[in-house]
Short mmCIF file of C-alpha atoms and ligand atoms in Angstrom, two decimals:
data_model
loop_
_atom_site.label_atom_id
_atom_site.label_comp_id
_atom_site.label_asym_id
_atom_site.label_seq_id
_atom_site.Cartn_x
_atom_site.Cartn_y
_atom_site.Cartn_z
CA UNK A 478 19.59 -15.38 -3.15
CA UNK A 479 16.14 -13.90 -3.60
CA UNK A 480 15.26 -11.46 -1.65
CA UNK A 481 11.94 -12.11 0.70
CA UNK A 482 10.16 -8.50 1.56
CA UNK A 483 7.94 -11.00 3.95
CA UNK A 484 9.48 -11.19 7.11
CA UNK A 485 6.74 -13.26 8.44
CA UNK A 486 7.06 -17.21 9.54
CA UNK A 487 6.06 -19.22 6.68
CA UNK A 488 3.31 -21.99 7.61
CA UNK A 489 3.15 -24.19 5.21
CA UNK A 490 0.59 -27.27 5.14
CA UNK A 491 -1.29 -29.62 1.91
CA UNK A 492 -3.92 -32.33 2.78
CA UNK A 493 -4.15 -34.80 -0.22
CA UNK A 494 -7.87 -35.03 -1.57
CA UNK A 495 -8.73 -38.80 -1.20
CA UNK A 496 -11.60 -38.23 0.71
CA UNK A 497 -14.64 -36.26 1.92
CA UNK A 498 -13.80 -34.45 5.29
CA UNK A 499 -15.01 -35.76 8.87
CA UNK A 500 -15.41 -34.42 12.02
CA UNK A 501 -11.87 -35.89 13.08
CA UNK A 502 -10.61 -33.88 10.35
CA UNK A 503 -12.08 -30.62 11.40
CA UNK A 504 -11.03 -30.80 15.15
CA UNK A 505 -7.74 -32.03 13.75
CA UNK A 506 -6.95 -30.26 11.26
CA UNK A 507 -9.08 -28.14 9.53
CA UNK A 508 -10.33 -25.43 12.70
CA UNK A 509 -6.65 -25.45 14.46
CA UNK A 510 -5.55 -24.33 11.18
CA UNK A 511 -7.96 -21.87 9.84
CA UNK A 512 -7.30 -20.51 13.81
CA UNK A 513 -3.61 -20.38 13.08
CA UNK A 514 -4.06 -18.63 9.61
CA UNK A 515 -5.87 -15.36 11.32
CA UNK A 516 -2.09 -14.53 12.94
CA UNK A 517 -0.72 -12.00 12.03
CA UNK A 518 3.33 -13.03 12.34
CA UNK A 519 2.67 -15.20 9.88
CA UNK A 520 1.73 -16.22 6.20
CA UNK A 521 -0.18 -19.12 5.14
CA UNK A 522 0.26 -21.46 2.85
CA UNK A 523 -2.62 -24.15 2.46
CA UNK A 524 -2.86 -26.52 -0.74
CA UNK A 525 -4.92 -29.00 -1.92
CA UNK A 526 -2.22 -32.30 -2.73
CA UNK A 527 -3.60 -33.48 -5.28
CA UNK A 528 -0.79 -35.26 -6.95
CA UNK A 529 -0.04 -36.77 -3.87
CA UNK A 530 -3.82 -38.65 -4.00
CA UNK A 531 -2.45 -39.90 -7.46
CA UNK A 532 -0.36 -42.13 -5.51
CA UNK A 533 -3.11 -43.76 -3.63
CA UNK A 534 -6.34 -43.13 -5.51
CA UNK A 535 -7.22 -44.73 -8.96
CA UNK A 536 -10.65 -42.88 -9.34
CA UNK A 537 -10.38 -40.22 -11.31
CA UNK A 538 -14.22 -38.86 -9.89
CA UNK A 539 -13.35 -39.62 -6.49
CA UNK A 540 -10.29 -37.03 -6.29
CA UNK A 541 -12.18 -34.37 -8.31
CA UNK A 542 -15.01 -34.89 -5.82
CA UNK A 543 -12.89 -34.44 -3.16
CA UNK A 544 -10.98 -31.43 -4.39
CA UNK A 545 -14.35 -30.11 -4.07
CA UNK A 546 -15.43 -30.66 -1.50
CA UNK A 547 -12.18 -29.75 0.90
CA UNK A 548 -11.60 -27.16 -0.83
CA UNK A 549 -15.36 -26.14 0.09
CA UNK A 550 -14.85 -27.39 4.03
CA UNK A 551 -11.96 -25.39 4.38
CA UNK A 552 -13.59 -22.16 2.85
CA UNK A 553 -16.73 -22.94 4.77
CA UNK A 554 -14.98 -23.37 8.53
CA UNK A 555 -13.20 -19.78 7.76
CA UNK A 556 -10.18 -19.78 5.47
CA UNK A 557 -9.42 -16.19 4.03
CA UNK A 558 -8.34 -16.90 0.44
CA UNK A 559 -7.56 -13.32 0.57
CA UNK A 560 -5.35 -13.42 3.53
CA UNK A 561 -3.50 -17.37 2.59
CA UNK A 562 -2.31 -18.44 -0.14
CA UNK A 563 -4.78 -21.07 -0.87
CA UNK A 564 -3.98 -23.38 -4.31
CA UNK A 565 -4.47 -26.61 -6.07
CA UNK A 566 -0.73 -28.41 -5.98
CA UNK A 567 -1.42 -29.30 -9.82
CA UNK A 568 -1.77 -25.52 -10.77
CA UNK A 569 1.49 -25.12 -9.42
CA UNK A 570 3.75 -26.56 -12.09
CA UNK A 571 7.03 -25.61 -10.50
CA UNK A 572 6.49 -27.67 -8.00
CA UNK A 573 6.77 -30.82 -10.03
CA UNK A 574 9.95 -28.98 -11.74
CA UNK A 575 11.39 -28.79 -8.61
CA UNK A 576 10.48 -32.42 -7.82
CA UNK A 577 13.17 -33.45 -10.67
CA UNK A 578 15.76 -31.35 -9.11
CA UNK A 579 15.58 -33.11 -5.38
CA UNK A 580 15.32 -35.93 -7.15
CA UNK A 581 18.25 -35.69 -8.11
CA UNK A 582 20.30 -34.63 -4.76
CA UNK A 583 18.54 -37.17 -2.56
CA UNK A 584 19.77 -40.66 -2.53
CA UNK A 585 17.69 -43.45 -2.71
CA UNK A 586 19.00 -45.53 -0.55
CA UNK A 587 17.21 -42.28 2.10
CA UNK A 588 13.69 -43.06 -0.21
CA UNK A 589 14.12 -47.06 0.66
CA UNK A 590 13.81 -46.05 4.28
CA UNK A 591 10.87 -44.12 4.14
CA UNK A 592 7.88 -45.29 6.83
CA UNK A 593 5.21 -45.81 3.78
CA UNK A 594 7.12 -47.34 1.36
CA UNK A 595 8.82 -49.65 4.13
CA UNK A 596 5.58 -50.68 5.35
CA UNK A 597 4.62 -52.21 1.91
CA UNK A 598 7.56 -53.68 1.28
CA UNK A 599 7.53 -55.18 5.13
CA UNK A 600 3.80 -56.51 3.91
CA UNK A 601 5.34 -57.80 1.05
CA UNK A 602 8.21 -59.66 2.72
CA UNK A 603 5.78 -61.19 5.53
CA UNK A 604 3.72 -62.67 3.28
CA UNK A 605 6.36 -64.10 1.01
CA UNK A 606 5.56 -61.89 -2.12
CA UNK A 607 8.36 -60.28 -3.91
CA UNK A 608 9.01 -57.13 -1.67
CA UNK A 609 8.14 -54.44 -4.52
CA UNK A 610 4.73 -56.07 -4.90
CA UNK A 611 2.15 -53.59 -6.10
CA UNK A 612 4.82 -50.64 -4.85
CA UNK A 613 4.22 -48.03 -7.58
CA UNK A 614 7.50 -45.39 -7.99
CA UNK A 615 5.47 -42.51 -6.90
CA UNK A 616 4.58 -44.20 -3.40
CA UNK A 617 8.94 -44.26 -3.61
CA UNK A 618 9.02 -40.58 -4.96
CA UNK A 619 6.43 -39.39 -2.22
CA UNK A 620 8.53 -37.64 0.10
CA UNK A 621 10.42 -35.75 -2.82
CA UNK A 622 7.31 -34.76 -3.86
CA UNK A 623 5.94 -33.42 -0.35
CA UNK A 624 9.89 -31.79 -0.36
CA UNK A 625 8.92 -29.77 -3.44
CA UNK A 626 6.09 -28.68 -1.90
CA UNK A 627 7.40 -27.56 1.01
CA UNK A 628 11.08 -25.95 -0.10
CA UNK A 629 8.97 -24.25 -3.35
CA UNK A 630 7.50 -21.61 -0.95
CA UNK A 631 10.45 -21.82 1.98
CA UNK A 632 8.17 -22.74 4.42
CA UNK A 633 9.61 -22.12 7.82
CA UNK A 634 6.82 -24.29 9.61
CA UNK A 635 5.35 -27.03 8.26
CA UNK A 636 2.49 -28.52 10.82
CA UNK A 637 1.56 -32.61 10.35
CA UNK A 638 0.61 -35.72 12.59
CA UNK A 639 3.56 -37.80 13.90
CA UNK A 640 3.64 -39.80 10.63
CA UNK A 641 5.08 -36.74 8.61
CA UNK A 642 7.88 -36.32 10.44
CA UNK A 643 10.36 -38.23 9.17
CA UNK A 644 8.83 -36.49 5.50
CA UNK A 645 9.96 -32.90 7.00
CA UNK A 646 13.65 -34.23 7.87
CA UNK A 647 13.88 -35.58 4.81
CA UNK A 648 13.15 -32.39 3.06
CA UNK A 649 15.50 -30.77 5.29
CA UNK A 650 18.02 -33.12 3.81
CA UNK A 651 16.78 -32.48 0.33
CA UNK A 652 17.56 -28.43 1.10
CA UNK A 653 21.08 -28.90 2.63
CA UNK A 654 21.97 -30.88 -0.31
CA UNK A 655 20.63 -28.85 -2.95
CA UNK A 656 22.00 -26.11 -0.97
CA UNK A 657 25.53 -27.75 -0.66
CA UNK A 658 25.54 -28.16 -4.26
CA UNK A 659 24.21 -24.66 -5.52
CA UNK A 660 24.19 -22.42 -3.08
CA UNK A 661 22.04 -21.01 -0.24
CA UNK A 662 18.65 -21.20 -2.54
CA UNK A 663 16.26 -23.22 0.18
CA UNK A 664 15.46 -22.70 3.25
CA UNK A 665 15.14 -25.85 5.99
CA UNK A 666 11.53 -26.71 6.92
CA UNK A 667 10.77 -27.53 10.31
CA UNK A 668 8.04 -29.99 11.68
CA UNK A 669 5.18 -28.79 14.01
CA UNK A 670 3.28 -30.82 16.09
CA UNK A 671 0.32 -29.78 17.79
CA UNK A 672 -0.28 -31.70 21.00
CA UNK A 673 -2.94 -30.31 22.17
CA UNK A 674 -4.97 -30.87 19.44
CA UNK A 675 -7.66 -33.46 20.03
CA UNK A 676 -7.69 -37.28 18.39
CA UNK A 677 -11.55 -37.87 18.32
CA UNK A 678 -13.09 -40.95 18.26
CA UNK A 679 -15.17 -42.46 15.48
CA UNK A 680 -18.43 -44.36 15.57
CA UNK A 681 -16.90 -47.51 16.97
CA UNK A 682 -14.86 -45.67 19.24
CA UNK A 683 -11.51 -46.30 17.88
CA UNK A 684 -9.80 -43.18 15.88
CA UNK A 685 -11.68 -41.51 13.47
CA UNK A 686 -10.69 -43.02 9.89
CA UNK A 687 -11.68 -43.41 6.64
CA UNK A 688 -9.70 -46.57 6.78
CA UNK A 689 -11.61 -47.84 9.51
CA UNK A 690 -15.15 -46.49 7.91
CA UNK A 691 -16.25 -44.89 11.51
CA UNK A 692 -16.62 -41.44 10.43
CA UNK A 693 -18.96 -38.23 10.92
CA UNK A 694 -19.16 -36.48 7.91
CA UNK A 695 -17.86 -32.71 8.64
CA UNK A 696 -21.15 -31.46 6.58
CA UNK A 697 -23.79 -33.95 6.23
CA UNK A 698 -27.69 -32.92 6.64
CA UNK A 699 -28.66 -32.40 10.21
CA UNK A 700 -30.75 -35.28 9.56
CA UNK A 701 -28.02 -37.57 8.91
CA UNK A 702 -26.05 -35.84 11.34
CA UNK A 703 -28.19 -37.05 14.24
CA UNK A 704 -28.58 -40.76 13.01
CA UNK A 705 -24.82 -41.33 12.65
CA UNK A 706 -24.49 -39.44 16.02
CA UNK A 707 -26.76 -42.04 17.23
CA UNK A 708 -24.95 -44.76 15.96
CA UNK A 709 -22.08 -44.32 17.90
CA UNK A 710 -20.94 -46.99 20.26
CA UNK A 711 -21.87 -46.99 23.87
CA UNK A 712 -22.44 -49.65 26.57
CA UNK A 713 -25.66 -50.79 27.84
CA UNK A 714 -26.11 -49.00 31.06
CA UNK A 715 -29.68 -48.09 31.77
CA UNK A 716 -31.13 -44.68 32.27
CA UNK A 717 -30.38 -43.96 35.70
CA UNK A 718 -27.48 -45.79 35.53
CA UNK A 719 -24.39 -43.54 36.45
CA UNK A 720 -22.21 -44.08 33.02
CA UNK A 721 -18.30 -43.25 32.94
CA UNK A 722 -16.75 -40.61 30.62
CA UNK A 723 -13.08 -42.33 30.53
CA UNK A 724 -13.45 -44.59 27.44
CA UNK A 725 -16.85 -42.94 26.41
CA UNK A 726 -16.43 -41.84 22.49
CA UNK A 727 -19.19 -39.80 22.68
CA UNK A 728 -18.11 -37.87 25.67
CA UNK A 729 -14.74 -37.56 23.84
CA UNK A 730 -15.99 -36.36 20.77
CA UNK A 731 -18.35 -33.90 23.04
CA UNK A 732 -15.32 -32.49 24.41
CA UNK A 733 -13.67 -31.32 21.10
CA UNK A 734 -16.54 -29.33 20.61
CA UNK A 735 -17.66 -28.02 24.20
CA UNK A 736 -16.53 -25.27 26.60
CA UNK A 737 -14.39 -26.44 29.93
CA UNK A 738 -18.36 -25.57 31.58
CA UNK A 739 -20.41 -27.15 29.12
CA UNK A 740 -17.78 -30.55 29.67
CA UNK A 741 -18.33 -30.55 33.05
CA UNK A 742 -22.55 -29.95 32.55
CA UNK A 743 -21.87 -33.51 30.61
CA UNK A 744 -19.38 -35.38 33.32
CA UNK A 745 -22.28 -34.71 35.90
CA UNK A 746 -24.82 -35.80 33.78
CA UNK A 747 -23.22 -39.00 33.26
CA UNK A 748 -22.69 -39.45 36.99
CA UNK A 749 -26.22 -38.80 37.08
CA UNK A 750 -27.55 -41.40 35.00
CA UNK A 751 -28.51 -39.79 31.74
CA UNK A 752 -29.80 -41.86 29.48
CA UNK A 753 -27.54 -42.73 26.21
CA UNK A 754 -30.33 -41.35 24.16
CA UNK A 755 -30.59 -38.00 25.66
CA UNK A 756 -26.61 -37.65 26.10
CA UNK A 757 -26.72 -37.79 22.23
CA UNK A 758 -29.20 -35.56 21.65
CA UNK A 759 -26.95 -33.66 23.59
CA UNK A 760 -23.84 -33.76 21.48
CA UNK A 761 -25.76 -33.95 18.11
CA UNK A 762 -26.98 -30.27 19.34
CA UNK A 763 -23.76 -29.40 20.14
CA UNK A 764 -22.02 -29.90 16.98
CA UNK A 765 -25.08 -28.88 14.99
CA UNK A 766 -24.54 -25.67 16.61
CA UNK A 767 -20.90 -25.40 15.01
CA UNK A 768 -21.20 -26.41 11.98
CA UNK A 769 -25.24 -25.10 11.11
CA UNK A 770 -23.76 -21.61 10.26
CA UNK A 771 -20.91 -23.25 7.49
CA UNK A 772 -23.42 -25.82 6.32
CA UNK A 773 -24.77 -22.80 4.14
CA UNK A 774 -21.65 -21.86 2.64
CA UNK A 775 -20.19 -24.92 2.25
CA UNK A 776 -23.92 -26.22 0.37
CA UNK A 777 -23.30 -23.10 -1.83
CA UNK A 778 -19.76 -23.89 -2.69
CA UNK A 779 -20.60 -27.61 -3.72
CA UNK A 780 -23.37 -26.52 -5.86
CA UNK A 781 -20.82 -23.75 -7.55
CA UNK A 782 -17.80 -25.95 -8.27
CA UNK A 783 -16.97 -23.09 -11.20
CA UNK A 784 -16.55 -20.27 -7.96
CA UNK A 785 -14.34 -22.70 -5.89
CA UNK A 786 -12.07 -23.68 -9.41
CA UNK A 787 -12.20 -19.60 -10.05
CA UNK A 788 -10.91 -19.03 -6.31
CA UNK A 789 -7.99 -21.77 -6.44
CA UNK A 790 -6.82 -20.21 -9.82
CA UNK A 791 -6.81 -17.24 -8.09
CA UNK A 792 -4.88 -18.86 -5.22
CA UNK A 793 -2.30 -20.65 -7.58
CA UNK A 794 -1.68 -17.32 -9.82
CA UNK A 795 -0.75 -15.32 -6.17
CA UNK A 796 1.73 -18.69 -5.26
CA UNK A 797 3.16 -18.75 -8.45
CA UNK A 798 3.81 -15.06 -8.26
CA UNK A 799 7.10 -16.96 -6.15
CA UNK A 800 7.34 -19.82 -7.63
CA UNK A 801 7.68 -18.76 -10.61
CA UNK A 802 11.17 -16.30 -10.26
CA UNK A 803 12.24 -19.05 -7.70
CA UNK A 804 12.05 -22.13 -10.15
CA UNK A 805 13.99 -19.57 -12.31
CA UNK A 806 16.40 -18.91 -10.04
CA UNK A 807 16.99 -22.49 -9.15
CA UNK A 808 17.36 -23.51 -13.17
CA UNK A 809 19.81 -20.79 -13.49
CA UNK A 810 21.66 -21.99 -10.37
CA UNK A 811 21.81 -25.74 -11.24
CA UNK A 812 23.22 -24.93 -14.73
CA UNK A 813 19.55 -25.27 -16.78
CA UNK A 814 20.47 -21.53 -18.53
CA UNK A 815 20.70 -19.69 -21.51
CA UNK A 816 23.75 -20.42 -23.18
CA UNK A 817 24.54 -17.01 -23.67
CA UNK A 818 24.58 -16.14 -20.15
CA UNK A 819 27.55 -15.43 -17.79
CA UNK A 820 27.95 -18.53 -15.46
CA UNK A 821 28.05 -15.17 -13.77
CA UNK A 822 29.16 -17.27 -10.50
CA UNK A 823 31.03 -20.29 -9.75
CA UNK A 824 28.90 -21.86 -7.01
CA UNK A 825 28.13 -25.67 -8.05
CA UNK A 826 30.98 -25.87 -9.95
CA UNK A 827 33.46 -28.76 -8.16
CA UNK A 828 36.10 -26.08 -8.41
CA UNK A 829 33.77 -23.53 -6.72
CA UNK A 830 33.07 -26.13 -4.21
CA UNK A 831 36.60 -26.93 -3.88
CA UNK A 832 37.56 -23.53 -2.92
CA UNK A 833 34.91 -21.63 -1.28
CA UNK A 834 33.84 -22.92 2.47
CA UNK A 835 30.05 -24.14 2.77
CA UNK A 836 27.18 -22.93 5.37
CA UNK A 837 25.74 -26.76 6.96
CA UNK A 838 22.41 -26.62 8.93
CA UNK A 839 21.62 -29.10 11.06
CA UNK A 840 19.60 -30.95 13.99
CA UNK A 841 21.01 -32.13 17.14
CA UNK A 842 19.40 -34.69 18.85
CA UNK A 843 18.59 -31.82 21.60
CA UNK A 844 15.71 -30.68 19.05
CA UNK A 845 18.16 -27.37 18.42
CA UNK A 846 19.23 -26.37 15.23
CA UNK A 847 23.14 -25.61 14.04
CA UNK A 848 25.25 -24.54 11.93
CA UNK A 849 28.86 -25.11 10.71
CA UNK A 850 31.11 -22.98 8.25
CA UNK A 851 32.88 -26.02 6.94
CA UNK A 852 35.92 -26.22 4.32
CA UNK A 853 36.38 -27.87 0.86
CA UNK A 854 38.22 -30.48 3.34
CA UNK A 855 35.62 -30.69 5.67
CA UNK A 856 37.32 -29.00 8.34
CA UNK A 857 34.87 -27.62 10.88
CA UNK A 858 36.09 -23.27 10.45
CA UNK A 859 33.19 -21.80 12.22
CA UNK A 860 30.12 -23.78 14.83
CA UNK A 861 27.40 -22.15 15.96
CA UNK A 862 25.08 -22.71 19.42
CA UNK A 863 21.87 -24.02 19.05
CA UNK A 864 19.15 -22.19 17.48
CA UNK A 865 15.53 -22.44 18.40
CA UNK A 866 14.87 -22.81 15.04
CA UNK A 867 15.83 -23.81 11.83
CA UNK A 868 14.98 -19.83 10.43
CA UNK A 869 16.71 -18.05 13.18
CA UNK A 870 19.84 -20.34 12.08
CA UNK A 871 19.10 -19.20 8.59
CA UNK A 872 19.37 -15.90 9.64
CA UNK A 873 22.16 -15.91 11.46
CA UNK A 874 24.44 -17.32 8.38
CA UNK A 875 22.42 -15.05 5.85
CA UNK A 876 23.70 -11.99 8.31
CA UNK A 877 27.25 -13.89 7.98
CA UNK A 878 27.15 -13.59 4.36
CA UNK A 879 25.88 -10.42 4.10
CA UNK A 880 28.86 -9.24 6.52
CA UNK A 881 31.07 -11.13 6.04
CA UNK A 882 33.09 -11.04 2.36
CA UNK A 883 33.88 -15.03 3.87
CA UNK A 884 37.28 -14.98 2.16
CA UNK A 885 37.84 -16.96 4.86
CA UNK A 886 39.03 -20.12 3.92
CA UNK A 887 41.93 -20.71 5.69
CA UNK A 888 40.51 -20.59 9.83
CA UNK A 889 42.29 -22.59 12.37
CA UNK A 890 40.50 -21.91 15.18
CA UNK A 891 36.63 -22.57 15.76
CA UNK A 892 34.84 -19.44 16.49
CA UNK A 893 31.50 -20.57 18.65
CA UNK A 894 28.48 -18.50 17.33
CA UNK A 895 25.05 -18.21 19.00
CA UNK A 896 22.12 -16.23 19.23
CA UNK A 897 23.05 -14.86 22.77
CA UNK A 898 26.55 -13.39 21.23
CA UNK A 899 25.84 -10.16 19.53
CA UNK A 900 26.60 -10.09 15.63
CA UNK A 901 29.57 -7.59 15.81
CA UNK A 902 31.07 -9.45 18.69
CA UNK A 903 31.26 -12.40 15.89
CA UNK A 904 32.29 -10.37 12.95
CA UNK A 905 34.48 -8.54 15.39
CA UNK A 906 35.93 -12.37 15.63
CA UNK A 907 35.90 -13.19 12.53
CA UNK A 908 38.02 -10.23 11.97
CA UNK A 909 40.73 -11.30 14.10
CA UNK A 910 40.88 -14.55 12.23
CA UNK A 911 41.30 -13.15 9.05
CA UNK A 912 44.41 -10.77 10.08
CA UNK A 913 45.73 -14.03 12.11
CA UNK A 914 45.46 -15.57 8.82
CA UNK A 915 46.92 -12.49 6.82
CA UNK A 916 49.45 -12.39 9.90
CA UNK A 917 50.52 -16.30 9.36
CA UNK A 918 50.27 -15.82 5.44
CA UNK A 919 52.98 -12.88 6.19
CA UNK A 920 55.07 -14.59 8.91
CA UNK A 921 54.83 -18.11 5.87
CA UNK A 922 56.50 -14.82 3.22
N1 LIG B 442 1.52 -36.09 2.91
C1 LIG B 442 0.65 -35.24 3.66
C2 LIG B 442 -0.42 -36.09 4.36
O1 LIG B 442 -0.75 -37.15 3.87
C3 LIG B 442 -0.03 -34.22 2.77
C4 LIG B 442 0.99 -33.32 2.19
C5 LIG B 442 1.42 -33.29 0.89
C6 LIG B 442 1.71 -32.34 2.90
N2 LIG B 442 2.37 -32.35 0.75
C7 LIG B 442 2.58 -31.74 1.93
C8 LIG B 442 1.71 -31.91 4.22
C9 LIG B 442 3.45 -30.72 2.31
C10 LIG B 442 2.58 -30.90 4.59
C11 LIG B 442 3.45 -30.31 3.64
O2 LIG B 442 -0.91 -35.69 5.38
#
């Protein structure tokens, strides 16, 4: 196993360049995260997916552009490329390396039941066309792809909407196969939602989507900014007329950008009567304010697409300063090695398999993560209490096999481990199975 020096959380996150950034996008994604990245306790990890916009984008100027220009957004609103690791996904090519190798633990019967690819082939079935219709492999091979990402930098935290969800347990599933197989090499990713994070409105007042062509560009002119703010959909009460907030987009969208005071200011205008025309002059100042101090940088950036490809090389040469031993590590460990070398150890070998027990992580469906020390049989020799999270589990059974020499193959009785009992108390347990065992092995001679 490689050896981190990092002990910081990994937060790992890619947003696939199909498109030009909105205001949705920035309240949603793109300031909660460039927040998150100034922590301390943790370490970044921020990528432009642009093989995954292969799978749904045919213009080759469109995803270019749009490398650009989020790559220029995210820069703009604050992102340290000093502090993050901040890359292109295609200037990473371990990652499609290590695409093969899930590919080849994860069963595809798993891939068939994957939301996006089910939804086309449920569109497919409902209207009576054959149910692989226009279904390209990669849309299949997505979530392998999004695995690689994700396990090639053993990302502890991996934040995404609701939809990605099932794409994190499924990398999970990748690791603890691959890890099954070859050893303890990846470490199990874990989902993060943020609730609190606003869902803004678009134009027409339902979410803001490129698929439903009601965004705000993040950085458009002011100019344009104010005529698309006034654009937005409200109802036809008269000046004067006290207006409601619940269901108003444009008091929504104010919100995501206003103080708790500067909210309220609004609510009592619009009990007032304020007149839809000044209520947006109101908001367009608002956001103007935000975003007028990254227009400049972000105007500077798009002009100087040379700077922005000479930072992301930069980015991808500091991420591949991991990737690079890890792919190497994993090659070695799944046989792809130097004929000359010493299949120094058995791990991944069926006999290996057959005779050493195996470390299983896990998720119970209380949302805590496990682990089991299970036999070549499958017999259940140590289970843990629930973890918090998927890296304090980690921990605890890297701790085990530090400690422990687990020539333990041969436990009857399950030893419980958790977080609140101590380590020695466990190895001090441990210990006391092995001389029962050396005991029985005696009392069997
Ligand atoms: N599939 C993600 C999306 O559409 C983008 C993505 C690609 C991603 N690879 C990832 C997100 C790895 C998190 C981790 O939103």
């Amino acid at each position: 196993m490689t050896t981190e020096t990092s002990t910081r959380t990994r937060v790992l996150t890619g947003i696939t360049t199909t498109g030009t950034p909105h205001l949705g996008n920035y309240v949603g994604a793109i300031r909660p995260t460039v927040q998150a990245s100034r922590n301390p306790a943790t370490q970044g990890f921020y990528f432009l997916a642009d093989y995954h916009a292969l799978i749904k984008c045919d213009e080759p100027a469109r995803i270019q552009r749009s490398t650009l220009e989020i790559a220029a957004s995210w820069i703009a609103a604050g992102l340290d490329p000093e502090r993050v690791m901040f890359y292109r996904q295609s200037d990473i090519p371990e990652i499609p390396e290590l695409t093969w190798f899930l590919t080849c633990v994860t069963g595809k019967g798993v891939l068939n039941r994957a939301h996006a690819y089910k939804a086309s082939v449920d569109k497919n079935n409902a209207a009576g066309n054959d149910p692989d219709a226009d279904v390209s492999a990669g849309l299949f091979m997505y979530p392998v792809l999004m695995g690689a990402d994700i396990l090639m930098f053993k990302a502890h935290k991996v934040p995404v909407g609701r939809d990605q969800i099932q794409h994190i347990e499924m990398a999970r599933d990748m690791a603890s196969s691959f890890n099954h197989l070859y050893g303890e090499h990846l470490v199990l990713p874990e989902a993060v939602i943020e609730e609190s994070v606003a869902l803004l409105p678009g134009l027409d007042g339902r979410k803001m989507s490129k698929s439903y062509d009601n965004t705000i560009p993040l950085f458009s002119s002011s100019a344009q900014l104010k005529k698309l703010i006034a654009s937005i959909v409200t109802d036809s009460r008269a000046p004067g007329e006290a207006k409601d907030t619940e269901g108003s987009a444009l008091f929504q969208i104010y919100q995501a950008f206003a103080s708790p005071e500067e909210t309220a200011d609004l609510a009592k205008a619009y009990a007032d009567g304020i007149a839809w025309g000044d209520a947006k002059q109101v908001l367009f100042e608002r956001i103007d304010r935000e975003v007028a101090p990254m227009r400049a940088q972000y105007e500077e950036l798009i002009s100087n697409p040379a700077k922005v490809d000479a930072l992301l090389l930069k980015g991808a040469a500091k991420a591949r300063e991991l990737a690079t031993p890890f792919i190497k590590e994993l090659r070695h460990a799944v046989g792809l090695r130097a004929l000359a070398s010493a299949g120094s150890n058995n791990v991944g070998t069926k006999q290996a398999r057959t005779a050493i027990p195996s470390f299983k992580q896990y998720r119970e469906k209380d949302g805590q993560f496990y682990f089991k020390l299970v036999d070549p049989q499958g017999k259940v020799l140590l289970q843990s209490l629930g973890f918090t999270s998927p890296k304090d589990a980690g921990l605890a059974i890297a701790r085990l096999q530090e400690n422990t020499p687990l020539a333990i193959t041969e436990l009857g009785p399950q030893v419980v481990l958790g977080h609140e009992v101590s380590i020695d108390l466990v190895l001090a347990s441990i210990d006391s199975l092995v001389s029962e065992i050396a005991e029985r092995v005696k009392s069997k001679g």
